[in-house]
Amino acid sequence: MASRGHASHFRSRGALSRLSDLIWPPRSLLSEAIVDRPGVIEPELWSELNFIAEPCCFRCGFPLTEDVGPEAVCGACAGAPPDFTRARVALEYDDHARKLVLDLKRAGRRDGLKVFAGWMASAAAPLIAETDVIAPAPMHWTRLAARSFNQAAWLAQALSEASGRPWSPGALARVKRRKSQAGLSASERRRNISGAIKARGRFDGKTVLVVDDVFTTGATLDACARALRKAGAAKVHAVTLARVIRGTDIMI
Ligand SMILES: [Zn+2]
């Protein structure tokens, strides 16, 4: 009797998840600390995350040192406006953001996706309000075959679930395999990605939100935007989990 009573009590609390928690207790996204549920960051490390907030460039979301009006743009956008309409980003790409991104893209760690989607949803709220469809930045199929997942697609799906906007996993495709953008300068990145991304299908009059993990120079987001515009999109917004702010010496 006692063992049956125990079993039903265990089952009523979700036996499988309780058991997996005992074998693999959830870890903080930023340390080895054991936390009470997946996707948690302990308060002292949470307070060290650099969220990018207003004031920032109306077009590309780059942080501005002072608030100079509601539609102020940064020097880069004033000189050469990006091909995307507007972009927003959750975090500055520092050591903490780097760990979150690399755990996601190299280790395939998924327990932070819901949290990341929440951050991106609030950073890009005005853009999401206009969005008809969410599209992940694409990965070439040969790289996808080797890696088995595209972290941008995971982020796009999580953002779709958080925002209620539909997502289209195959809206964009890499039609040419190019070398990795890592370590390339801004102009090399632009040349390297040129012509490598195509839209699949038509997006006439639609507003599309492109999702990627890191905004480095914006070359990939621009290439996605050009492809979607060619396919009829009226606006192409972008949101990323992190953005390189200081210099380009951080290897991604
Ligand atoms: Zn800008």
Coordinates of C-alpha atoms and ligand atoms in Angstrom, one line a residue:
M1 CA 0.0 0.0 0.0
A2 CA 2.7 2.4 1.0
S3 CA 4.6 1.9 -2.3
R4 CA 1.5 2.4 -4.4
G5 CA 0.7 5.6 -2.5
H6 CA 4.2 6.8 -3.0
A7 CA 4.0 6.0 -6.8
S8 CA 0.8 7.9 -7.3
H9 CA 2.1 10.9 -5.5
F10 CA 5.2 10.8 -7.6
R11 CA 3.2 10.5 -10.8
S12 CA 0.9 13.3 -9.9
R13 CA 3.9 15.6 -9.8
G14 CA 5.2 14.6 -13.2
A15 CA 7.4 11.6 -12.7
L16 CA 9.5 11.9 -15.8
S17 CA 10.5 15.6 -15.4
R18 CA 11.1 15.1 -11.6
L19 CA 13.3 12.1 -12.4
S20 CA 15.3 13.9 -15.1
D21 CA 15.8 16.9 -12.7
L22 CA 17.3 14.5 -10.2
I23 CA 19.7 13.0 -12.7
W24 CA 20.5 16.3 -14.6
P25 CA 19.6 19.2 -12.4
P26 CA 19.2 22.4 -14.4
R27 CA 22.3 24.6 -14.4
S28 CA 22.5 28.4 -14.7
L29 CA 22.9 29.6 -18.3
L30 CA 26.1 31.4 -17.2
S31 CA 27.7 29.2 -14.6
E32 CA 27.8 25.7 -13.1
A33 CA 25.4 26.7 -10.3
I34 CA 22.4 24.4 -9.9
V35 CA 19.1 26.4 -10.3
D36 CA 15.5 25.5 -9.6
R37 CA 14.4 25.5 -13.2
P38 CA 15.9 25.6 -16.8
G39 CA 16.8 29.0 -18.3
V40 CA 17.7 30.7 -15.0
I41 CA 20.6 33.0 -14.4
E42 CA 21.7 33.8 -10.8
P43 CA 21.0 37.4 -9.7
E44 CA 24.6 38.5 -9.4
L45 CA 25.4 37.4 -13.0
W46 CA 22.1 38.6 -14.3
S47 CA 23.0 42.1 -13.1
E48 CA 26.2 42.0 -15.2
L49 CA 24.3 41.4 -18.5
N50 CA 24.5 44.5 -20.7
F51 CA 21.0 44.9 -22.2
I52 CA 20.8 47.5 -24.9
A53 CA 18.1 50.0 -24.2
E54 CA 17.0 53.4 -25.4
P55 CA 18.5 55.7 -26.5
C56 CA 19.6 53.9 -29.5
C57 CA 19.7 54.4 -33.3
F58 CA 16.2 54.4 -34.7
R59 CA 17.4 52.4 -37.7
C60 CA 20.0 49.9 -36.5
G61 CA 19.6 49.9 -32.8
F62 CA 23.2 50.9 -32.0
P63 CA 23.3 52.5 -28.5
L64 CA 23.6 56.3 -28.5
T65 CA 25.3 58.1 -25.7
E66 CA 22.6 60.7 -25.4
D67 CA 18.9 61.0 -26.3
V68 CA 18.8 63.3 -29.3
G69 CA 15.2 62.7 -30.4
P70 CA 12.8 59.9 -31.2
E71 CA 14.1 59.0 -34.7
A72 CA 17.8 59.9 -34.3
V73 CA 20.2 57.7 -36.2
C74 CA 23.8 56.8 -35.5
G75 CA 26.7 58.1 -37.6
A76 CA 27.0 54.9 -39.6
C77 CA 23.3 54.9 -40.6
A78 CA 23.4 58.6 -41.4
G79 CA 26.3 57.9 -43.8
A80 CA 25.1 54.7 -45.4
P81 CA 21.6 53.6 -44.4
P82 CA 21.3 49.8 -44.0
D83 CA 19.3 47.6 -46.4
F84 CA 17.0 46.4 -43.6
T85 CA 14.3 48.8 -42.3
R86 CA 15.0 48.7 -38.6
A87 CA 16.9 46.4 -36.2
R88 CA 16.9 45.8 -32.5
V89 CA 19.1 43.7 -30.3
A90 CA 18.8 42.3 -26.8
L91 CA 22.4 42.2 -25.4
E92 CA 25.8 43.7 -26.0
Y93 CA 28.2 41.0 -27.2
D94 CA 30.5 40.8 -24.2
D95 CA 31.9 37.8 -22.3
H96 CA 28.6 36.8 -20.8
A97 CA 26.7 37.1 -24.1
R98 CA 29.5 35.2 -25.9
K99 CA 29.0 32.3 -23.5
L100 CA 25.2 32.3 -24.1
V101 CA 25.7 32.4 -27.9
L102 CA 28.5 29.8 -28.1
D103 CA 26.6 27.4 -25.8
L104 CA 23.6 27.8 -28.2
K105 CA 25.4 27.6 -31.5
R106 CA 28.4 25.2 -30.8
A107 CA 27.0 23.1 -28.0
G108 CA 23.3 23.1 -29.1
R109 CA 22.2 24.1 -25.6
R110 CA 18.4 24.9 -25.8
D111 CA 17.4 25.6 -22.3
G112 CA 17.9 29.4 -22.7
L113 CA 15.8 29.8 -25.8
K114 CA 12.6 30.9 -24.0
V115 CA 14.5 33.5 -22.0
F116 CA 16.4 34.7 -25.1
A117 CA 13.0 35.0 -27.0
G118 CA 11.6 37.1 -24.1
W119 CA 14.6 39.5 -24.3
M120 CA 14.3 39.8 -28.1
A121 CA 10.6 40.2 -27.9
S122 CA 10.9 43.2 -25.6
A123 CA 13.8 44.8 -27.4
A124 CA 12.0 44.6 -30.7
A125 CA 8.4 45.1 -29.5
P126 CA 7.6 48.0 -32.0
L127 CA 9.1 46.0 -34.9
I128 CA 7.2 42.8 -33.9
A129 CA 3.9 44.8 -33.8
E130 CA 4.3 45.4 -37.6
T131 CA 5.6 41.9 -38.4
D132 CA 3.7 39.5 -40.7
V133 CA 6.2 36.7 -40.6
I134 CA 9.4 35.8 -38.8
A135 CA 12.3 34.4 -40.9
P136 CA 15.6 32.9 -39.5
A137 CA 18.9 34.0 -41.1
P138 CA 19.7 30.9 -43.2
M139 CA 22.6 28.4 -43.0
H140 CA 23.9 26.6 -46.1
W141 CA 22.6 23.0 -46.3
T142 CA 26.0 21.5 -46.2
R143 CA 26.8 23.3 -43.0
L144 CA 23.3 22.4 -41.6
A145 CA 24.0 18.8 -42.4
A146 CA 27.3 18.9 -40.5
R147 CA 25.9 20.8 -37.6
S148 CA 22.3 19.3 -37.6
F149 CA 20.7 22.6 -36.5
N150 CA 20.6 26.3 -37.3
Q151 CA 20.6 28.3 -34.1
A152 CA 18.9 31.3 -35.8
A153 CA 16.0 28.9 -36.6
W154 CA 15.8 27.9 -33.0
L155 CA 15.7 31.6 -31.9
A156 CA 13.1 32.4 -34.6
Q157 CA 10.8 29.6 -33.5
A158 CA 11.2 30.6 -29.8
L159 CA 10.4 34.2 -30.8
S160 CA 7.4 33.1 -32.8
E161 CA 6.1 31.2 -29.7
A162 CA 6.8 34.2 -27.5
S163 CA 5.2 36.8 -29.8
G164 CA 2.4 34.8 -31.4
R165 CA 3.7 35.8 -34.9
P166 CA 4.1 33.0 -37.5
W167 CA 7.5 31.9 -38.6
S168 CA 8.7 30.5 -41.8
P169 CA 11.8 28.3 -41.4
G170 CA 12.5 28.2 -45.2
A171 CA 11.8 31.8 -46.1
L172 CA 15.5 32.4 -46.8
A173 CA 18.1 30.1 -48.1
R174 CA 21.9 30.2 -48.6
V175 CA 22.3 29.3 -52.2
K176 CA 26.0 29.5 -52.2
R177 CA 28.4 28.2 -49.6
R178 CA 30.8 30.9 -48.6
K179 CA 33.6 30.8 -46.0
S180 CA 32.6 31.7 -42.5
Q181 CA 32.2 35.4 -41.8
A182 CA 34.3 35.0 -38.6
G183 CA 37.5 37.1 -38.7
L184 CA 36.5 39.1 -41.8
S185 CA 36.4 42.9 -42.0
A186 CA 33.1 44.7 -42.7
S187 CA 33.8 45.1 -46.4
E188 CA 35.1 41.5 -46.7
R189 CA 31.9 40.3 -44.9
R190 CA 29.7 42.3 -47.4
R191 CA 31.6 40.8 -50.4
N192 CA 31.6 37.3 -49.0
I193 CA 27.9 37.2 -48.4
S194 CA 26.9 39.0 -51.6
G195 CA 24.5 36.9 -53.7
A196 CA 24.7 34.0 -51.2
I197 CA 21.2 34.5 -49.8
K198 CA 17.9 34.1 -51.7
A199 CA 14.2 34.3 -50.6
R200 CA 12.0 31.3 -51.2
G201 CA 8.5 32.3 -52.3
R202 CA 6.9 35.8 -52.5
F203 CA 6.4 38.3 -49.7
D204 CA 4.5 41.0 -51.6
G205 CA 3.6 43.9 -49.3
K206 CA 4.7 41.9 -46.2
T207 CA 6.8 43.0 -43.2
V208 CA 9.3 40.3 -42.4
L209 CA 11.4 40.1 -39.2
V210 CA 14.8 38.4 -39.7
V211 CA 16.2 36.7 -36.7
D212 CA 19.9 35.9 -36.1
D213 CA 22.1 35.2 -33.1
V214 CA 24.7 37.9 -33.5
F215 CA 24.8 41.3 -35.3
T216 CA 28.4 41.9 -36.1
T217 CA 28.7 44.3 -39.1
G218 CA 25.1 43.9 -40.3
A219 CA 26.3 42.4 -43.7
T220 CA 24.2 39.2 -43.2
L221 CA 21.1 41.1 -42.2
D222 CA 21.5 43.4 -45.1
A223 CA 21.8 40.5 -47.5
C224 CA 18.7 38.9 -46.0
A225 CA 16.9 42.2 -46.4
R226 CA 17.9 42.6 -50.1
A227 CA 16.7 39.1 -50.9
L228 CA 13.3 39.6 -49.2
R229 CA 12.8 43.0 -50.9
K230 CA 13.5 41.4 -54.3
A231 CA 10.7 38.9 -53.3
G232 CA 8.3 41.8 -52.7
A233 CA 8.7 42.5 -49.0
A234 CA 7.6 46.1 -48.0
K235 CA 9.7 46.2 -44.9
V236 CA 12.4 44.0 -43.5
H237 CA 13.1 44.3 -39.8
A238 CA 15.8 42.4 -37.9
V239 CA 16.4 41.3 -34.3
T240 CA 19.4 39.5 -32.8
L241 CA 20.2 38.1 -29.4
A242 CA 23.5 40.0 -29.2
R243 CA 25.5 42.7 -31.0
V244 CA 29.2 43.5 -31.2
I245 CA 29.5 47.1 -30.0
R246 CA 33.1 47.8 -29.2
G247 CA 35.5 47.3 -32.1
T248 CA 35.6 44.1 -34.2
D249 CA 38.3 42.3 -32.4
I250 CA 36.0 39.8 -30.7
M251 CA 36.1 36.5 -32.6
I252 CA 32.6 34.9 -33.1
Ligands
ZN1 ZN 22.4 53.1 -36.8

